[in-house]
Amino acid sequence: MVRRSLLFTPGNVERRIRKVGELAVKPDTVIFDLEDAVPPNEKDKARAMLGSLLPQVDLGGVEVCVRVNSLRTREGLEDLIALSRWDKVSCVMIPKVESPAEVLIVHSVSGRNAIPLVETSKGFLRLEDIVRAEGVIGVTWGISDLSFSIGSSIDALDANEFIRTAIPLVASAYGVEAYDTAYLKIEDLDGFKRSCEKAKALGYTGKLLIHPNQVEIANRVFSPSEREVEWARKVVLAFEEAMRRGLGAIRVDDQLVDVVHYKKAKAILEGARRVY
């Protein structure tokens, strides 16, 4: 499953739910939100609405994920019980996760895979334990809540290379994907594109989105470019020929190429195959 773009959509607004399948450029994954996008007095309504609409709405092949409320609340547990009956839901996003036990509860009760959302200092300190829990398919982080938890500004956290690098580093160690946090300036598409490019360079495979106008950019940036595919094909051909001649390192376009570059090139071609 390719998850370059993961679009949040309020779970209590019918027209927004229906609109997902009508988008000209669709996200890979839609995250129907029962948490922050839904006010406290709308929680029951959102569960009922989503449960009613999902079987009848054509989402055009978009993967369905649901962000539940924190599992340390009654609302979160009710969300989990409800979505366990929704056949279209393939994964659960767990907000403010602080323990691998929360992941195990989601996986055991719902039978769905989980995407932990690290948003607190406690959660970040237990990142490795959370990521390696059974059922985790990807991990992401929330810049606003994490900045509040730490007591930092959003801009300072956005520029913090330690935080940004830790997520894909731990994800890669356990074979799961890392999705970058949302970019909060909806109209700044140039800034959003730069944010996607930086995230890709750090090892993220996709990004959380808060508006449909971000989908096309995310899909494009997190897909292998023509230039990347051309480079990968050249490296694979040259290196496989070199291995047949007993060579472990060669020069391609005045650059050293050894086995790690060959593996990277193969990964790019596999990514292109999955996307195109």
mmCIF file of C-alpha atoms in Angstrom:
data_model
loop_
_atom_site.group_PDB
_atom_site.id
_atom_site.type_symbol
_atom_site.label_atom_id
_atom_site.label_comp_id
_atom_site.label_asym_id
_atom_site.label_seq_id
_atom_site.Cartn_x
_atom_site.Cartn_y
_atom_site.Cartn_z
ATOM 1 C CA MET A 1 0.000 0.000 0.000
ATOM 2 C CA VAL A 2 1.375 3.409 -1.025
ATOM 3 C CA ARG A 3 0.704 6.225 1.460
ATOM 4 C CA ARG A 4 2.188 9.407 0.034
ATOM 5 C CA SER A 5 -0.748 11.590 1.050
ATOM 6 C CA LEU A 6 -2.857 11.070 4.177
ATOM 7 C CA LEU A 7 -5.707 13.594 4.205
ATOM 8 C CA PHE A 8 -7.573 14.467 7.393
ATOM 9 C CA THR A 9 -11.336 14.852 6.957
ATOM 10 C CA PRO A 10 -13.792 15.692 9.771
ATOM 11 C CA GLY A 11 -15.907 12.695 10.718
ATOM 12 C CA ASN A 12 -18.952 14.815 11.552
ATOM 13 C CA VAL A 13 -19.426 16.750 8.290
ATOM 14 C CA GLU A 14 -21.375 14.739 5.713
ATOM 15 C CA ARG A 15 -20.468 16.800 2.640
ATOM 16 C CA ARG A 16 -16.761 16.570 3.490
ATOM 17 C CA ILE A 17 -17.017 12.806 3.860
ATOM 18 C CA ARG A 18 -18.801 12.471 0.524
ATOM 19 C CA LYS A 19 -16.387 14.871 -1.187
ATOM 20 C CA VAL A 20 -13.418 12.523 -0.805
ATOM 21 C CA GLY A 21 -14.604 10.289 -3.626
ATOM 22 C CA GLU A 22 -15.263 13.338 -5.842
ATOM 23 C CA LEU A 23 -11.787 14.868 -5.621
ATOM 24 C CA ALA A 24 -10.056 15.250 -8.990
ATOM 25 C CA VAL A 25 -6.758 14.258 -7.376
ATOM 26 C CA LYS A 26 -7.323 11.755 -4.622
ATOM 27 C CA PRO A 27 -5.152 11.102 -1.585
ATOM 28 C CA ASP A 28 -3.772 7.633 -1.061
ATOM 29 C CA THR A 29 -5.384 7.548 2.382
ATOM 30 C CA VAL A 30 -8.214 9.494 3.984
ATOM 31 C CA ILE A 31 -8.169 9.827 7.768
ATOM 32 C CA PHE A 32 -11.700 10.358 9.010
ATOM 33 C CA ASP A 33 -11.150 12.306 12.202
ATOM 34 C CA LEU A 34 -13.170 11.612 15.325
ATOM 35 C CA GLU A 35 -10.738 13.478 17.577
ATOM 36 C CA ASP A 36 -9.627 17.108 17.202
ATOM 37 C CA ALA A 37 -11.933 17.963 14.291
ATOM 38 C CA VAL A 38 -15.031 16.957 16.272
ATOM 39 C CA PRO A 39 -16.224 19.059 19.242
ATOM 40 C CA PRO A 40 -17.057 17.142 22.453
ATOM 41 C CA ASN A 41 -20.831 17.427 21.988
ATOM 42 C CA GLU A 42 -20.593 15.986 18.449
ATOM 43 C CA LYS A 43 -18.712 12.763 19.225
ATOM 44 C CA ASP A 44 -21.758 10.474 19.262
ATOM 45 C CA LYS A 45 -23.119 12.120 16.112
ATOM 46 C CA ALA A 46 -19.795 11.667 14.309
ATOM 47 C CA ARG A 47 -19.642 7.950 15.108
ATOM 48 C CA ALA A 48 -23.212 7.440 13.954
ATOM 49 C CA MET A 49 -22.730 9.472 10.787
ATOM 50 C CA LEU A 50 -19.514 7.770 9.775
ATOM 51 C CA GLY A 51 -20.915 4.329 10.483
ATOM 52 C CA SER A 52 -23.944 5.125 8.315
ATOM 53 C CA LEU A 53 -22.121 6.786 5.410
ATOM 54 C CA LEU A 54 -19.128 4.502 4.935
ATOM 55 C CA PRO A 55 -21.074 1.568 3.438
ATOM 56 C CA GLN A 56 -22.829 3.801 0.888
ATOM 57 C CA VAL A 57 -20.177 6.336 -0.141
ATOM 58 C CA ASP A 58 -17.905 5.558 -3.103
ATOM 59 C CA LEU A 59 -14.455 6.780 -2.072
ATOM 60 C CA GLY A 60 -12.831 5.936 -5.389
ATOM 61 C CA GLY A 61 -10.369 3.382 -4.063
ATOM 62 C CA VAL A 62 -8.956 5.637 -1.344
ATOM 63 C CA GLU A 63 -7.734 3.753 1.730
ATOM 64 C CA VAL A 64 -9.822 4.509 4.826
ATOM 65 C CA CYS A 65 -8.220 5.212 8.173
ATOM 66 C CA VAL A 66 -9.935 6.584 11.283
ATOM 67 C CA ARG A 67 -8.319 8.773 13.923
ATOM 68 C CA VAL A 68 -9.941 7.825 17.193
ATOM 69 C CA ASN A 69 -9.879 9.826 20.382
ATOM 70 C CA SER A 70 -7.169 9.017 22.904
ATOM 71 C CA LEU A 71 -7.526 5.477 24.193
ATOM 72 C CA ARG A 72 -7.087 6.898 27.677
ATOM 73 C CA THR A 73 -10.593 8.347 27.352
ATOM 74 C CA ARG A 74 -14.073 6.805 27.176
ATOM 75 C CA GLU A 75 -14.629 8.421 23.779
ATOM 76 C CA GLY A 76 -11.579 6.651 22.376
ATOM 77 C CA LEU A 77 -12.776 3.267 23.554
ATOM 78 C CA GLU A 78 -16.242 3.891 22.101
ATOM 79 C CA ASP A 79 -14.630 4.925 18.800
ATOM 80 C CA LEU A 80 -12.655 1.702 18.732
ATOM 81 C CA ILE A 81 -15.685 -0.489 19.399
ATOM 82 C CA ALA A 82 -17.689 1.332 16.713
ATOM 83 C CA LEU A 83 -15.090 1.174 13.954
ATOM 84 C CA SER A 84 -14.552 -2.527 14.601
ATOM 85 C CA ARG A 85 -17.855 -3.003 12.739
ATOM 86 C CA TRP A 86 -16.930 -0.761 9.780
ATOM 87 C CA ASP A 87 -15.680 -3.003 6.984
ATOM 88 C CA LYS A 88 -14.134 -0.205 4.907
ATOM 89 C CA VAL A 89 -11.708 0.840 7.644
ATOM 90 C CA SER A 90 -8.269 -0.669 7.193
ATOM 91 C CA CYS A 91 -6.225 1.212 9.778
ATOM 92 C CA VAL A 92 -6.559 3.221 12.972
ATOM 93 C CA MET A 93 -4.591 6.360 13.819
ATOM 94 C CA ILE A 94 -3.935 6.540 17.559
ATOM 95 C CA PRO A 95 -3.465 10.125 18.805
ATOM 96 C CA LYS A 96 -1.227 11.147 21.703
ATOM 97 C CA VAL A 97 -0.011 7.560 22.014
ATOM 98 C CA GLU A 98 2.345 7.060 24.955
ATOM 99 C CA SER A 99 2.555 3.295 25.323
ATOM 100 C CA PRO A 100 2.791 0.189 23.130
ATOM 101 C CA ALA A 101 -0.167 -1.143 25.134
ATOM 102 C CA GLU A 102 -2.405 1.344 23.308
ATOM 103 C CA VAL A 103 -1.328 -0.127 19.988
ATOM 104 C CA LEU A 104 -1.953 -3.665 21.201
ATOM 105 C CA ILE A 105 -5.460 -2.717 22.349
ATOM 106 C CA VAL A 106 -6.277 -1.257 18.917
ATOM 107 C CA HIS A 107 -4.884 -4.253 17.070
ATOM 108 C CA SER A 108 -6.567 -6.798 19.352
ATOM 109 C CA VAL A 109 -9.989 -5.178 19.640
ATOM 110 C CA SER A 110 -10.436 -3.896 16.085
ATOM 111 C CA GLY A 111 -8.282 -6.332 14.125
ATOM 112 C CA ARG A 112 -6.926 -3.317 12.223
ATOM 113 C CA ASN A 113 -3.384 -2.114 11.726
ATOM 114 C CA ALA A 114 -2.292 1.006 13.573
ATOM 115 C CA ILE A 115 -0.545 4.290 12.833
ATOM 116 C CA PRO A 116 0.633 5.785 16.141
ATOM 117 C CA LEU A 117 0.606 9.584 16.269
ATOM 118 C CA VAL A 118 3.370 10.761 18.613
ATOM 119 C CA GLU A 119 2.286 14.079 20.134
ATOM 120 C CA THR A 120 3.657 14.176 23.689
ATOM 121 C CA SER A 121 7.091 14.135 25.285
ATOM 122 C CA LYS A 122 6.238 10.810 26.983
ATOM 123 C CA GLY A 123 5.266 9.297 23.656
ATOM 124 C CA PHE A 124 8.426 10.539 21.985
ATOM 125 C CA LEU A 125 10.608 9.031 24.714
ATOM 126 C CA ARG A 126 8.910 5.653 24.136
ATOM 127 C CA LEU A 127 9.006 5.957 20.359
ATOM 128 C CA GLU A 128 10.953 2.754 19.757
ATOM 129 C CA ASP A 129 8.712 0.623 21.994
ATOM 130 C CA ILE A 130 5.623 2.052 20.297
ATOM 131 C CA VAL A 131 6.879 1.523 16.752
ATOM 132 C CA ARG A 132 7.838 -2.104 17.290
ATOM 133 C CA ALA A 133 4.442 -3.041 18.759
ATOM 134 C CA GLU A 134 2.406 -5.621 16.849
ATOM 135 C CA GLY A 135 0.132 -4.133 14.200
ATOM 136 C CA VAL A 136 2.077 -0.930 13.520
ATOM 137 C CA ILE A 137 2.343 -0.173 9.794
ATOM 138 C CA GLY A 138 3.502 3.426 10.009
ATOM 139 C CA VAL A 139 4.263 6.192 12.457
ATOM 140 C CA THR A 140 3.817 9.941 12.408
ATOM 141 C CA TRP A 141 4.008 12.937 14.715
ATOM 142 C CA GLY A 142 1.921 16.009 15.511
ATOM 143 C CA ILE A 143 3.843 19.250 15.623
ATOM 144 C CA SER A 144 1.232 21.367 17.426
ATOM 145 C CA ASP A 145 0.546 19.011 20.331
ATOM 146 C CA LEU A 146 4.198 18.010 20.675
ATOM 147 C CA SER A 147 5.266 21.656 20.831
ATOM 148 C CA PHE A 148 2.650 22.210 23.560
ATOM 149 C CA SER A 149 3.855 19.141 25.453
ATOM 150 C CA ILE A 150 7.475 20.252 25.327
ATOM 151 C CA GLY A 151 6.745 23.934 25.835
ATOM 152 C CA SER A 152 8.425 24.951 22.595
ATOM 153 C CA SER A 153 7.230 27.073 19.704
ATOM 154 C CA ILE A 154 5.939 25.389 16.564
ATOM 155 C CA ASP A 155 8.575 27.149 14.437
ATOM 156 C CA ALA A 156 11.404 25.977 16.690
ATOM 157 C CA LEU A 157 10.123 22.404 16.637
ATOM 158 C CA ASP A 158 9.710 22.541 12.871
ATOM 159 C CA ALA A 159 13.412 23.369 12.579
ATOM 160 C CA ASN A 160 14.493 20.717 15.100
ATOM 161 C CA GLU A 161 16.489 18.138 13.123
ATOM 162 C CA PHE A 162 16.677 15.729 16.062
ATOM 163 C CA ILE A 163 12.897 15.361 16.284
ATOM 164 C CA ARG A 164 12.447 15.219 12.523
ATOM 165 C CA THR A 165 15.184 12.623 12.031
ATOM 166 C CA ALA A 166 14.232 10.371 14.946
ATOM 167 C CA ILE A 167 10.848 9.410 13.482
ATOM 168 C CA PRO A 168 12.094 7.931 10.152
ATOM 169 C CA LEU A 169 15.204 6.541 11.854
ATOM 170 C CA VAL A 170 13.208 4.437 14.297
ATOM 171 C CA ALA A 171 10.588 3.567 11.672
ATOM 172 C CA SER A 172 13.208 2.211 9.290
ATOM 173 C CA ALA A 173 14.786 0.121 12.057
ATOM 174 C CA TYR A 174 11.521 -1.811 12.414
ATOM 175 C CA GLY A 175 10.415 -1.877 8.793
ATOM 176 C CA VAL A 176 7.499 0.533 9.006
ATOM 177 C CA GLU A 177 6.814 3.753 7.134
ATOM 178 C CA ALA A 178 7.236 7.279 8.513
ATOM 179 C CA TYR A 179 4.776 10.041 7.610
ATOM 180 C CA ASP A 180 5.701 13.647 8.241
ATOM 181 C CA THR A 181 3.565 15.982 10.325
ATOM 182 C CA ALA A 182 1.040 18.337 8.756
ATOM 183 C CA TYR A 183 2.023 21.686 7.258
ATOM 184 C CA LEU A 184 -0.312 24.208 8.878
ATOM 185 C CA LYS A 185 -0.238 27.105 6.369
ATOM 186 C CA ILE A 186 -2.997 26.011 4.006
ATOM 187 C CA GLU A 187 -2.518 28.689 1.328
ATOM 188 C CA ASP A 188 1.284 28.488 1.253
ATOM 189 C CA LEU A 189 1.671 25.759 -1.351
ATOM 190 C CA ASP A 190 5.275 26.667 -2.124
ATOM 191 C CA GLY A 191 6.121 26.275 1.539
ATOM 192 C CA PHE A 192 4.193 23.018 1.623
ATOM 193 C CA LYS A 193 6.189 21.699 -1.340
ATOM 194 C CA ARG A 194 9.475 22.600 0.361
ATOM 195 C CA SER A 195 8.258 20.860 3.520
ATOM 196 C CA CYS A 196 7.473 17.703 1.514
ATOM 197 C CA GLU A 197 10.866 17.784 -0.203
ATOM 198 C CA LYS A 198 12.682 18.154 3.123
ATOM 199 C CA ALA A 199 10.661 15.303 4.625
ATOM 200 C CA LYS A 200 11.428 13.016 1.685
ATOM 201 C CA ALA A 201 15.130 13.834 1.971
ATOM 202 C CA LEU A 202 15.034 12.790 5.646
ATOM 203 C CA GLY A 203 13.423 9.428 4.859
ATOM 204 C CA TYR A 204 9.697 10.060 5.242
ATOM 205 C CA THR A 205 7.529 8.260 2.692
ATOM 206 C CA GLY A 206 4.441 10.451 2.962
ATOM 207 C CA LYS A 207 2.839 13.388 4.747
ATOM 208 C CA LEU A 208 -0.245 14.252 6.765
ATOM 209 C CA LEU A 209 -2.480 16.726 4.912
ATOM 210 C CA ILE A 210 -5.102 19.149 6.190
ATOM 211 C CA HIS A 211 -6.546 20.364 2.866
ATOM 212 C CA PRO A 212 -7.297 18.773 -0.552
ATOM 213 C CA ASN A 213 -5.169 21.382 -2.332
ATOM 214 C CA GLN A 214 -2.091 19.725 -0.801
ATOM 215 C CA VAL A 215 -2.800 16.280 -2.278
ATOM 216 C CA GLU A 216 -1.329 16.705 -5.758
ATOM 217 C CA ILE A 217 1.923 18.155 -4.445
ATOM 218 C CA ALA A 218 2.390 15.399 -1.861
ATOM 219 C CA ASN A 219 1.646 12.668 -4.392
ATOM 220 C CA ARG A 220 4.173 14.146 -6.804
ATOM 221 C CA VAL A 221 6.980 14.810 -4.321
ATOM 222 C CA PHE A 222 6.746 11.416 -2.614
ATOM 223 C CA SER A 223 6.735 9.564 -5.939
ATOM 224 C CA PRO A 224 10.047 8.782 -7.661
ATOM 225 C CA SER A 225 10.780 11.510 -10.202
ATOM 226 C CA GLU A 226 11.724 10.779 -13.807
ATOM 227 C CA ARG A 227 15.270 11.838 -12.980
ATOM 228 C CA GLU A 228 15.433 9.461 -10.013
ATOM 229 C CA VAL A 229 14.065 6.579 -12.086
ATOM 230 C CA GLU A 230 16.537 7.265 -14.890
ATOM 231 C CA TRP A 231 19.425 7.298 -12.405
ATOM 232 C CA ALA A 232 18.195 4.094 -10.769
ATOM 233 C CA ARG A 233 17.917 2.206 -14.042
ATOM 234 C CA LYS A 234 21.397 3.281 -15.034
ATOM 235 C CA VAL A 235 22.870 2.211 -11.698
ATOM 236 C CA VAL A 236 21.117 -1.173 -11.674
ATOM 237 C CA LEU A 237 22.257 -2.028 -15.188
ATOM 238 C CA ALA A 238 25.828 -0.891 -14.585
ATOM 239 C CA PHE A 239 26.203 -2.525 -11.183
ATOM 240 C CA GLU A 240 24.729 -5.871 -12.210
ATOM 241 C CA GLU A 241 27.125 -5.953 -15.137
ATOM 242 C CA ALA A 242 29.982 -5.072 -12.775
ATOM 243 C CA MET A 243 29.032 -7.896 -10.378
ATOM 244 C CA ARG A 244 29.144 -10.353 -13.260
ATOM 245 C CA ARG A 245 32.733 -9.198 -13.797
ATOM 246 C CA GLY A 246 33.580 -9.606 -10.134
ATOM 247 C CA LEU A 247 33.556 -5.897 -9.259
ATOM 248 C CA GLY A 248 32.000 -4.492 -6.076
ATOM 249 C CA ALA A 249 32.432 -0.787 -6.746
ATOM 250 C CA ILE A 250 32.266 1.176 -10.007
ATOM 251 C CA ARG A 251 31.909 4.705 -11.311
ATOM 252 C CA VAL A 252 28.635 5.880 -12.838
ATOM 253 C CA ASP A 253 28.466 9.463 -14.141
ATOM 254 C CA ASP A 254 31.611 10.329 -12.164
ATOM 255 C CA GLN A 255 30.122 9.043 -8.898
ATOM 256 C CA LEU A 256 31.151 6.051 -6.820
ATOM 257 C CA VAL A 257 28.530 3.311 -6.882
ATOM 258 C CA ASP A 258 28.683 0.286 -4.610
ATOM 259 C CA VAL A 259 26.162 -2.144 -3.151
ATOM 260 C CA VAL A 260 24.309 0.439 -1.032
ATOM 261 C CA HIS A 261 23.687 2.613 -4.088
ATOM 262 C CA TYR A 262 22.512 -0.483 -5.955
ATOM 263 C CA LYS A 263 20.032 -1.276 -3.162
ATOM 264 C CA LYS A 264 18.811 2.324 -3.173
ATOM 265 C CA ALA A 265 18.349 2.222 -6.944
ATOM 266 C CA LYS A 266 16.368 -1.010 -6.680
ATOM 267 C CA ALA A 267 14.167 0.578 -3.998
ATOM 268 C CA ILE A 268 13.479 3.585 -6.251
ATOM 269 C CA LEU A 269 12.440 1.303 -9.111
ATOM 270 C CA GLU A 270 10.180 -0.680 -6.798
ATOM 271 C CA GLY A 271 8.642 2.550 -5.567
ATOM 272 C CA ALA A 272 8.039 3.654 -9.140
ATOM 273 C CA ARG A 273 6.422 0.310 -9.940
ATOM 274 C CA ARG A 274 4.031 0.679 -6.994
ATOM 275 C CA VAL A 275 3.086 4.239 -7.868
ATOM 276 C CA TYR A 276 2.937 4.128 -11.659
#
